[in-house]
PDB file of C-alpha atoms in Angstrom:
ATOM      1  CA  MET A 128     -17.797 -29.423  71.076  1.00  0.00           C
ATOM      2  CA  SER A 129     -19.974 -29.029  74.385  1.00  0.00           C
ATOM      3  CA  GLU A 130     -18.562 -26.967  77.223  1.00  0.00           C
ATOM      4  CA  PRO A 131     -17.074 -29.082  80.154  1.00  0.00           C
ATOM      5  CA  SER A 132     -19.906 -29.808  82.600  1.00  0.00           C
ATOM      6  CA  GLY A 133     -18.096 -31.181  85.592  1.00  0.00           C
ATOM      7  CA  LYS A 134     -19.651 -34.592  85.181  1.00  0.00           C
ATOM      8  CA  PRO A 135     -17.515 -37.776  84.817  1.00  0.00           C
ATOM      9  CA  PHE A 136     -16.528 -38.334  81.139  1.00  0.00           C
ATOM     10  CA  LEU A 137     -17.170 -41.746  79.462  1.00  0.00           C
ATOM     11  CA  TYR A 138     -15.489 -43.015  76.249  1.00  0.00           C
ATOM     12  CA  VAL A 139     -17.843 -45.366  74.437  1.00  0.00           C
ATOM     13  CA  VAL A 140     -16.011 -47.501  71.953  1.00  0.00           C
ATOM     14  CA  VAL A 141     -18.101 -48.876  69.343  1.00  0.00           C
ATOM     15  CA  CYS A 142     -16.971 -51.879  66.975  1.00  0.00           C
ATOM     16  CA  ALA A 143     -18.423 -53.154  63.681  1.00  0.00           C
ATOM     17  CA  ALA A 144     -21.296 -55.487  64.849  1.00  0.00           C
ATOM     18  CA  GLY A 145     -24.879 -55.209  63.598  1.00  0.00           C
ATOM     19  CA  VAL A 146     -26.173 -54.350  67.138  1.00  0.00           C
ATOM     20  CA  ALA A 147     -24.069 -51.121  66.932  1.00  0.00           C
ATOM     21  CA  GLU A 148     -27.066 -49.364  65.348  1.00  0.00           C
ATOM     22  CA  GLY A 149     -28.649 -49.256  68.970  1.00  0.00           C
ATOM     23  CA  VAL A 150     -25.748 -47.314  70.550  1.00  0.00           C
ATOM     24  CA  GLY A 151     -27.890 -44.373  71.129  1.00  0.00           C
ATOM     25  CA  ARG A 152     -29.610 -46.530  73.906  1.00  0.00           C
ATOM     26  CA  LEU A 153     -26.210 -46.776  75.629  1.00  0.00           C
ATOM     27  CA  ILE A 154     -25.512 -43.053  75.297  1.00  0.00           C
ATOM     28  CA  ALA A 155     -28.874 -42.180  76.683  1.00  0.00           C
ATOM     29  CA  ALA A 156     -28.553 -44.499  79.626  1.00  0.00           C
ATOM     30  CA  ALA A 157     -25.144 -43.194  80.297  1.00  0.00           C
ATOM     31  CA  ARG A 158     -26.240 -39.583  80.365  1.00  0.00           C
ATOM     32  CA  GLU A 159     -29.260 -40.578  82.581  1.00  0.00           C
ATOM     33  CA  ARG A 160     -26.672 -41.954  85.076  1.00  0.00           C
ATOM     34  CA  GLY A 161     -24.679 -38.633  84.925  1.00  0.00           C
ATOM     35  CA  TRP A 162     -22.009 -39.243  82.455  1.00  0.00           C
ATOM     36  CA  GLU A 163     -20.902 -36.969  79.634  1.00  0.00           C
ATOM     37  CA  VAL A 164     -20.156 -39.227  76.521  1.00  0.00           C
ATOM     38  CA  GLY A 165     -17.752 -39.120  73.670  1.00  0.00           C
ATOM     39  CA  VAL A 166     -17.838 -41.909  71.076  1.00  0.00           C
ATOM     40  CA  ILE A 167     -14.819 -43.523  69.544  1.00  0.00           C
ATOM     41  CA  ALA A 168     -15.608 -46.011  66.699  1.00  0.00           C
ATOM     42  CA  THR A 169     -13.482 -48.485  64.941  1.00  0.00           C
ATOM     43  CA  PRO A 170     -12.930 -47.457  61.340  1.00  0.00           C
ATOM     44  CA  GLN A 171     -15.436 -50.366  60.296  1.00  0.00           C
ATOM     45  CA  GLY A 172     -17.743 -49.606  63.151  1.00  0.00           C
ATOM     46  CA  LEU A 173     -18.429 -46.299  61.642  1.00  0.00           C
ATOM     47  CA  GLY A 174     -20.649 -47.770  59.122  1.00  0.00           C
ATOM     48  CA  PHE A 175     -22.887 -49.637  61.556  1.00  0.00           C
ATOM     49  CA  PHE A 176     -24.841 -46.768  63.321  1.00  0.00           C
ATOM     50  CA  ASP A 177     -26.164 -43.208  62.615  1.00  0.00           C
ATOM     51  CA  ALA A 178     -23.205 -40.993  63.037  1.00  0.00           C
ATOM     52  CA  ALA A 179     -25.400 -37.796  62.982  1.00  0.00           C
ATOM     53  CA  ALA A 180     -27.742 -39.128  65.467  1.00  0.00           C
ATOM     54  CA  VAL A 181     -24.944 -40.117  67.826  1.00  0.00           C
ATOM     55  CA  GLU A 182     -23.317 -36.671  67.578  1.00  0.00           C
ATOM     56  CA  GLU A 183     -26.491 -35.054  68.204  1.00  0.00           C
ATOM     57  CA  LEU A 184     -27.003 -37.152  71.373  1.00  0.00           C
ATOM     58  CA  THR A 185     -23.388 -36.392  72.676  1.00  0.00           C
ATOM     59  CA  GLY A 186     -23.100 -32.777  71.360  1.00  0.00           C
ATOM     60  CA  ARG A 187     -19.584 -33.935  70.102  1.00  0.00           C
ATOM     61  CA  PRO A 188     -17.898 -35.387  67.098  1.00  0.00           C
ATOM     62  CA  ILE A 189     -17.479 -39.066  66.794  1.00  0.00           C
ATOM     63  CA  ARG A 190     -13.749 -39.937  66.741  1.00  0.00           C
ATOM     64  CA  SER A 191     -12.357 -42.669  64.673  1.00  0.00           C
ATOM     65  CA  ALA A 192      -8.997 -41.473  63.173  1.00  0.00           C
ATOM     66  CA  TRP A 193      -5.869 -40.070  64.970  1.00  0.00           C
ATOM     67  CA  ARG A 194      -5.960 -36.303  65.163  1.00  0.00           C
ATOM     68  CA  ALA A 195      -2.932 -34.382  63.482  1.00  0.00           C
ATOM     69  CA  PRO A 196      -0.192 -33.043  65.648  1.00  0.00           C
ATOM     70  CA  GLY A 197      -1.170 -29.693  67.161  1.00  0.00           C
ATOM     71  CA  ASP A 198      -4.978 -30.369  66.757  1.00  0.00           C
ATOM     72  CA  PRO A 199      -7.062 -29.775  70.054  1.00  0.00           C
ATOM     73  CA  ARG A 200      -8.248 -32.842  71.856  1.00  0.00           C
ATOM     74  CA  PRO A 201     -11.893 -33.138  71.076  1.00  0.00           C
ATOM     75  CA  PHE A 202     -12.640 -34.958  74.352  1.00  0.00           C
ATOM     76  CA  PRO A 203     -11.494 -34.651  77.875  1.00  0.00           C
ATOM     77  CA  ALA A 204      -9.473 -37.431  79.544  1.00  0.00           C
ATOM     78  CA  PRO A 205     -11.841 -40.402  80.274  1.00  0.00           C
ATOM     79  CA  ASP A 206     -12.923 -41.221  83.706  1.00  0.00           C
ATOM     80  CA  ALA A 207     -14.028 -44.608  82.376  1.00  0.00           C
ATOM     81  CA  VAL A 208     -14.325 -46.530  79.046  1.00  0.00           C
ATOM     82  CA  ALA A 209     -17.258 -48.724  77.849  1.00  0.00           C
ATOM     83  CA  VAL A 210     -16.638 -51.006  74.870  1.00  0.00           C
ATOM     84  CA  ALA A 211     -19.858 -51.975  73.414  1.00  0.00           C
ATOM     85  CA  PRO A 212     -20.285 -53.929  71.111  1.00  0.00           C
ATOM     86  CA  ALA A 213     -16.828 -55.337  71.494  1.00  0.00           C
ATOM     87  CA  THR A 214     -16.021 -57.667  68.492  1.00  0.00           C
ATOM     88  CA  PHE A 215     -13.779 -60.771  68.238  1.00  0.00           C
ATOM     89  CA  ASN A 216     -11.127 -58.766  66.274  1.00  0.00           C
ATOM     90  CA  THR A 217     -11.016 -55.858  68.794  1.00  0.00           C
ATOM     91  CA  VAL A 218     -10.773 -57.974  71.738  1.00  0.00           C
ATOM     92  CA  ASN A 219      -8.008 -60.088  70.273  1.00  0.00           C
ATOM     93  CA  LYS A 220      -5.929 -57.094  68.876  1.00  0.00           C
ATOM     94  CA  TRP A 221      -6.366 -55.255  72.310  1.00  0.00           C
ATOM     95  CA  ALA A 222      -5.216 -58.210  74.340  1.00  0.00           C
ATOM     96  CA  ALA A 223      -2.155 -58.531  72.076  1.00  0.00           C
ATOM     97  CA  GLY A 224      -1.292 -54.774  72.547  1.00  0.00           C
ATOM     98  CA  ILE A 225      -1.882 -53.883  68.925  1.00  0.00           C
ATOM     99  CA  SER A 226      -2.760 -50.219  68.490  1.00  0.00           C
ATOM    100  CA  ASP A 227      -3.338 -49.864  64.871  1.00  0.00           C
ATOM    101  CA  THR A 228      -6.447 -47.645  65.209  1.00  0.00           C
ATOM    102  CA  LEU A 229      -7.526 -44.912  67.430  1.00  0.00           C
ATOM    103  CA  ALA A 230     -10.043 -47.263  69.220  1.00  0.00           C
ATOM    104  CA  LEU A 231      -7.329 -49.734  70.001  1.00  0.00           C
ATOM    105  CA  GLY A 232      -4.854 -47.123  70.976  1.00  0.00           C
ATOM    106  CA  THR A 233      -7.237 -45.713  73.404  1.00  0.00           C
ATOM    107  CA  LEU A 234      -8.011 -48.998  74.887  1.00  0.00           C
ATOM    108  CA  CYS A 235      -4.284 -49.858  75.335  1.00  0.00           C
ATOM    109  CA  GLU A 236      -3.555 -46.439  76.714  1.00  0.00           C
ATOM    110  CA  ALA A 237      -6.490 -46.358  79.065  1.00  0.00           C
ATOM    111  CA  TYR A 238      -5.152 -49.559  80.770  1.00  0.00           C
ATOM    112  CA  GLY A 239      -1.754 -47.818  81.319  1.00  0.00           C
ATOM    113  CA  LEU A 240      -3.405 -44.824  82.842  1.00  0.00           C
ATOM    114  CA  GLY A 241      -5.400 -46.897  85.158  1.00  0.00           C
ATOM    115  CA  VAL A 242      -8.884 -46.027  83.810  1.00  0.00           C
ATOM    116  CA  PRO A 243     -11.748 -48.413  84.504  1.00  0.00           C
ATOM    117  CA  ILE A 244     -12.831 -50.124  81.389  1.00  0.00           C
ATOM    118  CA  ALA A 245     -16.038 -52.404  80.897  1.00  0.00           C
ATOM    119  CA  VAL A 246     -16.631 -54.575  77.863  1.00  0.00           C
ATOM    120  CA  LEU A 247     -19.843 -56.055  76.422  1.00  0.00           C
ATOM    121  CA  PRO A 248     -18.663 -58.326  73.687  1.00  0.00           C
ATOM    122  CA  CYS A 249     -20.833 -59.231  70.665  1.00  0.00           C
ATOM    123  CA  VAL A 250     -19.264 -62.340  69.420  1.00  0.00           C
ATOM    124  CA  ASN A 251     -20.980 -65.350  67.829  1.00  0.00           C
ATOM    125  CA  GLU A 252     -20.720 -68.776  69.442  1.00  0.00           C
ATOM    126  CA  ALA A 253     -18.135 -70.289  66.923  1.00  0.00           C
ATOM    127  CA  LEU A 254     -15.761 -67.340  67.357  1.00  0.00           C
ATOM    128  CA  ALA A 255     -16.210 -67.316  71.070  1.00  0.00           C
ATOM    129  CA  ALA A 256     -15.093 -70.807  71.150  1.00  0.00           C
ATOM    130  CA  HIS A 257     -11.779 -69.977  69.519  1.00  0.00           C
ATOM    131  CA  PRO A 258      -8.788 -70.501  71.851  1.00  0.00           C
ATOM    132  CA  ALA A 259      -7.385 -67.042  70.990  1.00  0.00           C
ATOM    133  CA  TYR A 260     -10.459 -65.320  71.988  1.00  0.00           C
ATOM    134  CA  ARG A 261     -10.743 -67.213  75.334  1.00  0.00           C
ATOM    135  CA  ALA A 262      -7.037 -66.325  75.935  1.00  0.00           C
ATOM    136  CA  SER A 263      -7.749 -62.700  75.179  1.00  0.00           C
ATOM    137  CA  VAL A 264     -10.646 -62.334  77.623  1.00  0.00           C
ATOM    138  CA  GLU A 265      -8.528 -64.062  80.235  1.00  0.00           C
ATOM    139  CA  ARG A 266      -5.553 -61.654  79.664  1.00  0.00           C
ATOM    140  CA  LEU A 267      -7.811 -58.596  79.738  1.00  0.00           C
ATOM    141  CA  THR A 268      -9.823 -59.762  82.861  1.00  0.00           C
ATOM    142  CA  ALA A 269      -6.487 -60.347  84.515  1.00  0.00           C
ATOM    143  CA  MET A 270      -5.573 -56.851  83.718  1.00  0.00           C
ATOM    144  CA  GLY A 271      -8.650 -55.531  85.560  1.00  0.00           C
ATOM    145  CA  VAL A 272     -11.049 -55.098  82.464  1.00  0.00           C
ATOM    146  CA  ARG A 273     -14.568 -55.888  83.445  1.00  0.00           C
ATOM    147  CA  PHE A 274     -16.576 -58.094  81.082  1.00  0.00           C
ATOM    148  CA  ALA A 275     -20.423 -58.140  81.063  1.00  0.00           C
ATOM    149  CA  GLY A 276     -20.563 -61.685  79.572  1.00  0.00           C
ATOM    150  CA  THR A 277     -20.831 -62.201  75.764  1.00  0.00           C
ATOM    151  CA  HIS A 278     -23.852 -61.609  73.613  1.00  0.00           C
ATOM    152  CA  THR A 279     -24.049 -63.444  70.344  1.00  0.00           C
ATOM    153  CA  ALA A 280     -26.688 -61.630  68.717  1.00  0.00           C
ATOM    154  CA  GLU A 281     -27.594 -64.737  66.681  1.00  0.00           C
ATOM    155  CA  PRO A 282     -31.253 -65.086  65.642  1.00  0.00           C
ATOM    156  CA  ARG A 283     -33.307 -67.344  68.072  1.00  0.00           C
ATOM    157  CA  GLN A 284     -36.185 -68.149  65.654  1.00  0.00           C
ATOM    158  CA  GLU A 285     -37.738 -66.541  62.583  1.00  0.00           C
ATOM    159  CA  GLY A 286     -35.002 -63.926  62.648  1.00  0.00           C
ATOM    160  CA  GLU A 287     -35.798 -62.683  66.330  1.00  0.00           C
ATOM    161  CA  ARG A 288     -32.775 -61.614  68.288  1.00  0.00           C
ATOM    162  CA  ASP A 289     -32.399 -61.101  71.941  1.00  0.00           C
ATOM    163  CA  GLU A 290     -32.168 -57.450  72.952  1.00  0.00           C
ATOM    164  CA  PHE A 291     -28.573 -56.378  73.216  1.00  0.00           C
ATOM    165  CA  PRO A 292     -28.113 -55.565  76.994  1.00  0.00           C
ATOM    166  CA  TRP A 293     -26.587 -52.081  76.710  1.00  0.00           C
ATOM    167  CA  GLU A 294     -26.788 -51.113  80.284  1.00  0.00           C
ATOM    168  CA  ARG A 295     -24.921 -54.054  81.530  1.00  0.00           C
ATOM    169  CA  VAL A 296     -21.712 -52.412  80.658  1.00  0.00           C
ATOM    170  CA  LEU A 297     -22.581 -49.290  82.625  1.00  0.00           C
ATOM    171  CA  ASP A 298     -23.414 -51.275  85.609  1.00  0.00           C
ATOM    172  CA  LEU A 299     -19.786 -52.497  85.809  1.00  0.00           C
ATOM    173  CA  LEU A 300     -18.728 -48.766  85.938  1.00  0.00           C
ATOM    174  CA  THR A 301     -21.384 -47.192  87.999  1.00  0.00           C
ATOM    175  CA  PRO A 302     -20.883 -47.538  91.831  1.00  0.00           C
ATOM    176  CA  GLU A 303     -23.735 -49.172  93.421  1.00  0.00           C
ATOM    177  CA  PRO A 304     -25.795 -46.776  95.552  1.00  0.00           C
TER     178      PRO A 304
END
């Protein structure tokens, strides 16, 4: 674990979406903007990115499971939380107050602590049209959660996909100069 730097600390919550393989870009951009970063992955999300590379970038272990009683906290308290990519499942469970994973528990608790939270969903158009998803986004928005639109990650043509706009989630957390 890295020594505290005095910089603001950002939790990055990563869910199980194909674009998660690029989370290193979000981490690098956050560090360029002056954040220290710790990554919390959903249990399924762990299989969607290179954990060793992310740990090297952050200098910290990736968290995905609850720590045992008495174990030290591997991260300081967050100054902000970025959820990217956020999936249909995570958005709906979070809005319902379900805390069955470390990632969801962290999101539920961050709201109660008044920590700023920004979300960049990666949800296909069919799931985004579901009434439960729309209601979940509305509920979280009413709670003060900041959404950076929804990215579908669906192929445009011949398998090409639009670039996942990682930095948009940071823009919602970084004060304007």
